[in-house]
Short mmCIF file of C-alpha atoms in Angstrom, two decimals:
data_model
loop_
_atom_site.label_atom_id
_atom_site.label_comp_id
_atom_site.label_asym_id
_atom_site.label_seq_id
_atom_site.Cartn_x
_atom_site.Cartn_y
_atom_site.Cartn_z
CA MET G 1 -59.64 22.38 -17.54
CA ILE G 2 -57.88 19.00 -17.39
CA LYS G 3 -54.48 20.69 -17.65
CA LYS G 4 -55.33 22.98 -14.71
CA LEU G 5 -56.48 19.97 -12.67
CA LEU G 6 -53.24 18.07 -13.37
CA VAL G 7 -51.15 21.09 -12.43
CA GLY G 8 -53.13 21.45 -9.21
CA VAL G 9 -52.61 17.78 -8.30
CA LEU G 10 -48.90 18.07 -9.03
CA VAL G 11 -48.56 21.14 -6.83
CA LEU G 12 -50.47 19.48 -4.00
CA THR G 13 -48.38 16.30 -4.32
CA THR G 14 -45.12 18.24 -4.33
CA THR G 15 -46.25 20.31 -1.36
CA ALA G 16 -47.35 17.21 0.53
CA CYS G 17 -44.02 15.47 -0.12
CA THR G 18 -42.10 18.54 0.98
CA THR G 19 -44.22 18.84 4.12
CA LEU G 20 -43.90 15.12 4.85
CA GLN G 21 -40.14 15.27 4.38
CA HIS G 22 -39.94 18.30 6.66
CA GLU G 23 -42.04 16.57 9.34
CA LEU G 24 -39.98 13.40 8.97
CA LYS G 25 -36.76 15.33 9.56
CA ASN G 26 -38.25 16.76 12.76
CA TYR G 27 -39.23 13.29 13.95
CA LEU G 28 -36.07 11.48 12.82
CA ASN G 29 -33.06 11.18 15.14
CA LYS G 30 -30.25 12.20 12.85
CA PRO G 31 -27.81 9.32 12.22
CA VAL G 32 -24.23 9.84 13.36
CA VAL G 33 -21.19 9.27 11.13
CA ASN G 34 -17.77 8.64 12.71
CA TYR G 35 -14.41 7.81 11.18
CA LYS G 36 -13.30 4.29 12.07
CA SER G 37 -10.10 3.27 10.24
CA ILE G 38 -8.21 3.22 6.96
CA SER G 39 -6.51 0.39 5.13
CA VAL G 40 -4.63 -0.11 1.88
CA GLY G 41 -6.47 -2.49 -0.40
CA LYS G 42 -3.85 -2.56 -3.14
CA LEU G 43 -0.29 -1.37 -3.39
CA ALA G 44 1.29 -1.90 -6.81
CA ILE G 45 3.40 -0.03 -9.34
CA ASP G 46 0.35 0.84 -11.45
CA ALA G 47 -2.31 1.36 -8.76
CA ILE G 48 -2.81 2.23 -5.11
CA GLU G 49 -6.18 1.70 -3.41
CA LEU G 50 -7.07 3.44 -0.14
CA ASN G 51 -10.03 2.13 1.87
CA PRO G 52 -11.24 4.55 4.56
CA THR G 53 -14.07 3.18 6.71
CA PHE G 54 -16.75 5.30 8.37
CA ASN G 55 -19.33 4.04 10.82
CA VAL G 56 -22.98 5.16 10.45
CA GLN G 57 -25.12 4.81 13.59
CA ASN G 58 -28.93 4.69 13.46
CA LYS G 59 -30.46 5.99 16.72
CA ASN G 60 -34.03 5.39 15.60
CA ALA G 61 -36.44 2.58 16.46
CA PHE G 62 -37.01 1.91 12.75
CA PRO G 63 -34.68 1.10 9.81
CA ILE G 64 -33.56 3.86 7.47
CA PRO G 65 -32.22 3.58 3.92
CA ILE G 66 -28.74 4.92 3.15
CA ASN G 67 -28.89 6.19 -0.39
CA GLU G 68 -25.25 6.92 -1.23
CA ALA G 69 -22.04 8.60 -0.12
CA THR G 70 -20.13 11.30 -1.95
CA TYR G 71 -16.42 11.69 -1.27
CA GLU G 72 -13.31 13.73 -2.07
CA LEU G 73 -9.65 12.83 -1.56
CA TYR G 74 -6.96 15.48 -0.96
CA LEU G 75 -3.20 14.86 -1.03
CA ASN G 76 -1.15 17.66 0.55
CA ASN G 77 -4.28 19.87 0.30
CA ASP G 78 -4.71 19.24 -3.46
CA LYS G 79 -7.91 17.47 -4.50
CA VAL G 80 -6.98 14.46 -6.61
CA LEU G 81 -10.30 12.65 -7.00
CA ASP G 82 -13.98 12.65 -6.10
CA GLY G 83 -16.88 10.32 -6.65
CA THR G 84 -20.18 8.84 -5.53
CA THR G 85 -20.89 5.34 -4.24
CA ASN G 86 -23.82 3.15 -5.23
CA ALA G 87 -26.77 2.74 -2.87
CA ILE G 88 -25.33 1.48 0.42
CA GLY G 89 -28.41 -0.32 1.79
CA THR G 90 -30.69 -0.23 4.81
CA LEU G 91 -29.46 0.58 8.29
CA PRO G 92 -31.37 -1.53 10.86
CA ALA G 93 -33.11 0.09 13.82
CA ASN G 94 -30.80 1.08 16.70
CA GLN G 95 -27.80 -0.43 14.96
CA ASP G 96 -24.71 0.79 13.16
CA LYS G 97 -23.08 -0.10 9.87
CA ASP G 98 -19.58 0.34 8.46
CA VAL G 99 -19.27 2.11 5.11
CA THR G 100 -15.96 1.50 3.34
CA LEU G 101 -14.92 3.67 0.40
CA SER G 102 -12.69 2.47 -2.42
CA LEU G 103 -10.36 5.29 -3.54
CA ASN G 104 -8.24 4.24 -6.50
CA LEU G 105 -5.16 6.24 -7.48
CA THR G 106 -3.90 5.60 -10.99
CA GLN G 107 -1.88 7.19 -13.81
CA GLU G 108 -0.91 10.84 -13.23
CA THR G 109 -2.18 10.98 -9.65
CA LEU G 110 -0.24 7.84 -8.78
CA ILE G 111 2.97 9.13 -10.36
CA SER G 112 2.66 12.41 -8.46
CA LEU G 113 2.02 10.56 -5.20
CA GLN G 114 5.03 8.28 -5.63
CA HIS G 115 7.31 11.24 -6.40
CA ILE G 116 6.18 12.97 -3.20
CA LEU G 117 6.70 9.83 -1.12
CA LEU G 118 10.19 9.22 -2.53
CA ARG G 119 11.13 12.83 -1.84
CA ASP G 120 9.43 13.61 1.49
CA LYS G 121 8.99 10.09 2.94
CA GLN G 122 5.46 11.03 3.98
CA LEU G 123 2.21 12.34 2.55
CA ASN G 124 -0.69 14.21 4.16
CA TYR G 125 -4.13 13.04 3.05
CA ARG G 126 -7.69 14.10 3.80
CA VAL G 127 -10.94 12.28 3.04
CA LYS G 128 -14.21 14.18 3.24
CA GLY G 129 -17.74 13.80 1.96
CA ASN G 130 -21.35 13.17 2.87
CA VAL G 131 -23.57 10.19 3.57
CA ASN G 132 -27.07 10.78 2.21
CA ALA G 133 -29.97 9.16 4.08
CA MET G 134 -33.68 10.03 3.81
CA GLY G 135 -32.98 13.53 2.58
CA LEU G 136 -30.40 14.14 5.30
CA THR G 137 -26.80 15.06 4.53
CA LEU G 138 -24.36 13.58 7.04
CA PRO G 139 -20.84 15.01 6.64
CA PHE G 140 -17.65 13.11 7.43
CA GLU G 141 -13.97 14.05 7.29
CA LYS G 142 -10.62 12.59 8.31
CA SER G 143 -7.05 13.88 7.93
CA ASP G 144 -3.90 11.89 8.57
CA THR G 145 -0.40 11.16 7.25
CA LEU G 146 0.90 8.23 5.21
CA TYR G 147 4.50 7.37 6.09
CA VAL G 148 7.02 5.56 3.91
CA PRO G 149 8.38 2.46 5.71
CA ASP G 150 12.03 2.46 6.74
CA LEU G 151 14.06 -0.24 5.00
CA LYS G 152 17.40 -1.58 6.25
CA VAL G 153 19.64 -4.43 5.11
CA VAL G 154 20.51 -6.16 8.39
CA ASP G 155 22.28 -9.32 7.23
CA MET G 156 23.66 -11.14 4.21
CA GLN G 157 24.57 -14.82 4.35
CA VAL G 158 26.10 -17.17 1.82
CA VAL G 159 24.13 -20.40 2.23
CA ASN G 160 25.83 -22.38 -0.55
CA ALA G 161 29.10 -21.76 -2.43
CA SER G 162 30.68 -23.32 -5.49
CA PHE G 163 32.45 -22.07 -8.60
CA THR G 164 29.25 -22.53 -10.60
CA LYS G 165 26.72 -21.17 -8.11
CA LEU G 166 26.62 -18.90 -5.09
CA ASP G 167 23.36 -18.86 -3.10
CA ILE G 168 22.88 -15.77 -0.93
CA MET G 169 20.12 -14.79 1.49
CA LEU G 170 19.64 -11.05 1.95
CA LYS G 171 17.75 -10.15 5.14
CA LEU G 172 15.76 -6.90 5.26
CA GLU G 173 14.13 -5.13 8.19
CA VAL G 174 11.09 -3.06 7.25
CA THR G 175 9.62 -0.73 9.89
CA ASN G 176 6.07 0.40 9.17
CA THR G 177 5.02 3.36 11.36
CA ASN G 178 1.52 3.58 9.87
CA ASN G 179 -1.52 2.33 11.77
CA PHE G 180 -2.36 -0.10 8.97
CA ASN G 181 -0.74 -2.89 6.99
CA LEU G 182 0.87 -2.32 3.61
CA PRO G 183 0.12 -5.11 1.11
CA LEU G 184 3.07 -4.95 -1.27
CA GLU G 185 2.13 -6.85 -4.42
CA ASN G 186 5.65 -6.90 -5.75
CA ILE G 187 9.17 -6.37 -4.40
CA HIS G 188 11.67 -6.32 -7.25
CA TYR G 189 15.33 -6.80 -6.42
CA SER G 190 18.55 -7.23 -8.35
CA VAL G 191 22.27 -7.62 -7.76
CA SER G 192 25.04 -6.40 -10.03
CA SER G 193 28.83 -6.21 -10.04
CA ASN G 194 30.66 -3.47 -11.92
CA ARG G 195 27.38 -2.71 -13.74
CA ASN G 196 26.96 -6.32 -14.85
CA ILE G 197 23.55 -7.64 -13.82
CA LEU G 198 24.03 -10.93 -11.99
CA PHE G 199 20.51 -11.62 -10.74
CA ASN G 200 16.92 -10.32 -10.95
CA GLY G 201 14.10 -11.48 -8.75
CA ASP G 202 10.61 -10.65 -7.52
CA LEU G 203 8.86 -11.33 -4.23
CA LYS G 204 5.07 -11.42 -4.56
CA ASP G 205 2.22 -10.73 -2.13
CA GLN G 206 4.13 -9.40 0.87
CA ASN G 207 2.17 -7.96 3.79
CA VAL G 208 4.08 -5.37 5.81
CA ALA G 209 2.37 -5.19 9.19
CA LYS G 210 2.54 -2.26 11.60
CA GLY G 211 5.88 -2.24 13.42
CA SER G 212 9.01 -4.21 12.55
CA ASN G 213 8.97 -6.83 9.78
CA THR G 214 11.62 -9.19 8.43
CA ILE G 215 11.79 -10.02 4.72
CA GLN G 216 14.29 -12.45 3.21
CA LEU G 217 15.38 -12.17 -0.41
CA PRO G 218 16.99 -15.28 -1.99
CA LEU G 219 19.66 -14.59 -4.63
CA THR G 220 21.77 -16.79 -6.84
CA ILE G 221 25.05 -15.62 -8.43
CA LYS G 222 27.10 -17.60 -10.95
CA PRO G 223 30.80 -16.76 -10.40
CA ASN G 224 31.87 -18.64 -13.56
CA THR G 225 30.15 -15.92 -15.61
CA LEU G 226 32.60 -13.38 -14.16
CA PHE G 227 35.79 -15.45 -13.93
CA THR G 228 37.28 -17.60 -16.68
CA ASN G 229 38.46 -20.23 -14.21
CA ILE G 230 38.94 -20.87 -10.52
CA PHE G 231 42.51 -19.56 -10.63
CA ALA G 232 41.38 -16.21 -12.03
CA LEU G 233 38.80 -16.01 -9.27
CA LEU G 234 41.34 -16.74 -6.53
CA ASN G 235 43.77 -14.23 -8.02
CA ASN G 236 41.22 -11.47 -7.48
CA PRO G 237 38.59 -12.96 -5.14
CA VAL G 238 36.93 -9.76 -3.88
CA LEU G 239 33.60 -9.35 -5.64
CA PRO G 240 31.89 -5.93 -5.34
CA LEU G 241 28.12 -6.30 -5.19
CA HIS G 242 25.42 -3.68 -5.66
CA PHE G 243 21.87 -4.49 -4.55
CA GLU G 244 18.73 -2.65 -5.69
CA ILE G 245 15.37 -3.16 -3.94
CA ASN G 246 12.33 -1.47 -5.52
CA THR G 247 8.71 -1.35 -4.30
CA PRO G 248 5.74 0.91 -5.14
CA LEU G 249 6.45 2.99 -2.00
CA PHE G 250 10.17 2.86 -1.32
CA ASN G 251 13.52 1.98 -2.89
CA LYS G 252 16.82 0.92 -1.37
CA SER G 253 20.40 0.53 -2.62
CA TYR G 254 23.03 -1.49 -0.81
CA ASP G 255 26.71 -2.10 -1.56
CA HIS G 256 28.77 -4.95 -0.21
CA SER G 257 32.08 -6.63 -1.08
CA LEU G 258 32.28 -10.40 -0.89
CA ASN G 259 35.62 -12.22 -0.49
CA LEU G 260 34.98 -15.44 -2.39
CA SER G 261 38.31 -17.02 -1.50
CA SER G 262 37.18 -17.54 2.08
CA PHE G 263 34.34 -19.76 0.86
CA PHE G 264 36.30 -21.72 -1.75
CA PHE G 265 39.43 -22.17 0.39
CA ALA G 266 37.30 -23.30 3.32
CA LYS G 267 35.56 -25.82 1.10
CA GLU G 268 38.85 -27.05 -0.35
CA LYS G 269 40.37 -27.51 3.15
CA LEU G 270 37.29 -29.43 4.23
CA ASN G 271 37.54 -31.75 1.23
CA THR G 272 41.27 -32.33 1.89
CA PHE G 273 40.56 -33.10 5.54
CA ASN G 274 37.87 -35.59 4.58
CA LEU G 275 40.25 -37.36 2.19
#
């Protein structure tokens, strides 16, 4: 008898909840989800983080809880990851709230993405999913293209010259055609001559804004490691240089020949004039 009573109460409770939920859906103005923007939270060799933001608008005169959001990320129409967020919080009455997803690409997915970018210079992506609120499923979706920035070496200046040290400033122009900034955590660059590495350096925490950007790379070369003495240098003063610039999204090679005699002769003439 008690078992039958418990079953009856459970059925009535379930039916009441279902009816209440159904009535609530009829009374509730369905929230609206719109795509707002996308940004790159992290851009490194070992990880890339995409942060799409969607805006959820509550058109009701009372607050509603947003339970969670489910999402999927597609690269060139191939699904590479999916997931579910934690509870997002309460959406106040007649207000809107931004929901930002954190999509982290690592390991095999990241390697595949970087290969595509190096080959095609662009990548199509699509973010889709659902925001779940009070038993309602609110779909969202956005497709766009990620473009690899264009990198050019626009200038190279020798700022200090001596037989023991040659300070060079390499000027780069980076054009970002995306609608968001690219936070490059590391730009690695090196210079070599006839396959001999002369300098390695890293530039940390660079932010490549939309449009044209200028980045300067400081380099130091020691000519006395290549020439036994100043006379050997002046006998063959043309120094072939090969520059390599590597980032998580793009790479660049640059070759240039530097006539060192023009710097040392000019310095010697200046010293003679001063004497």
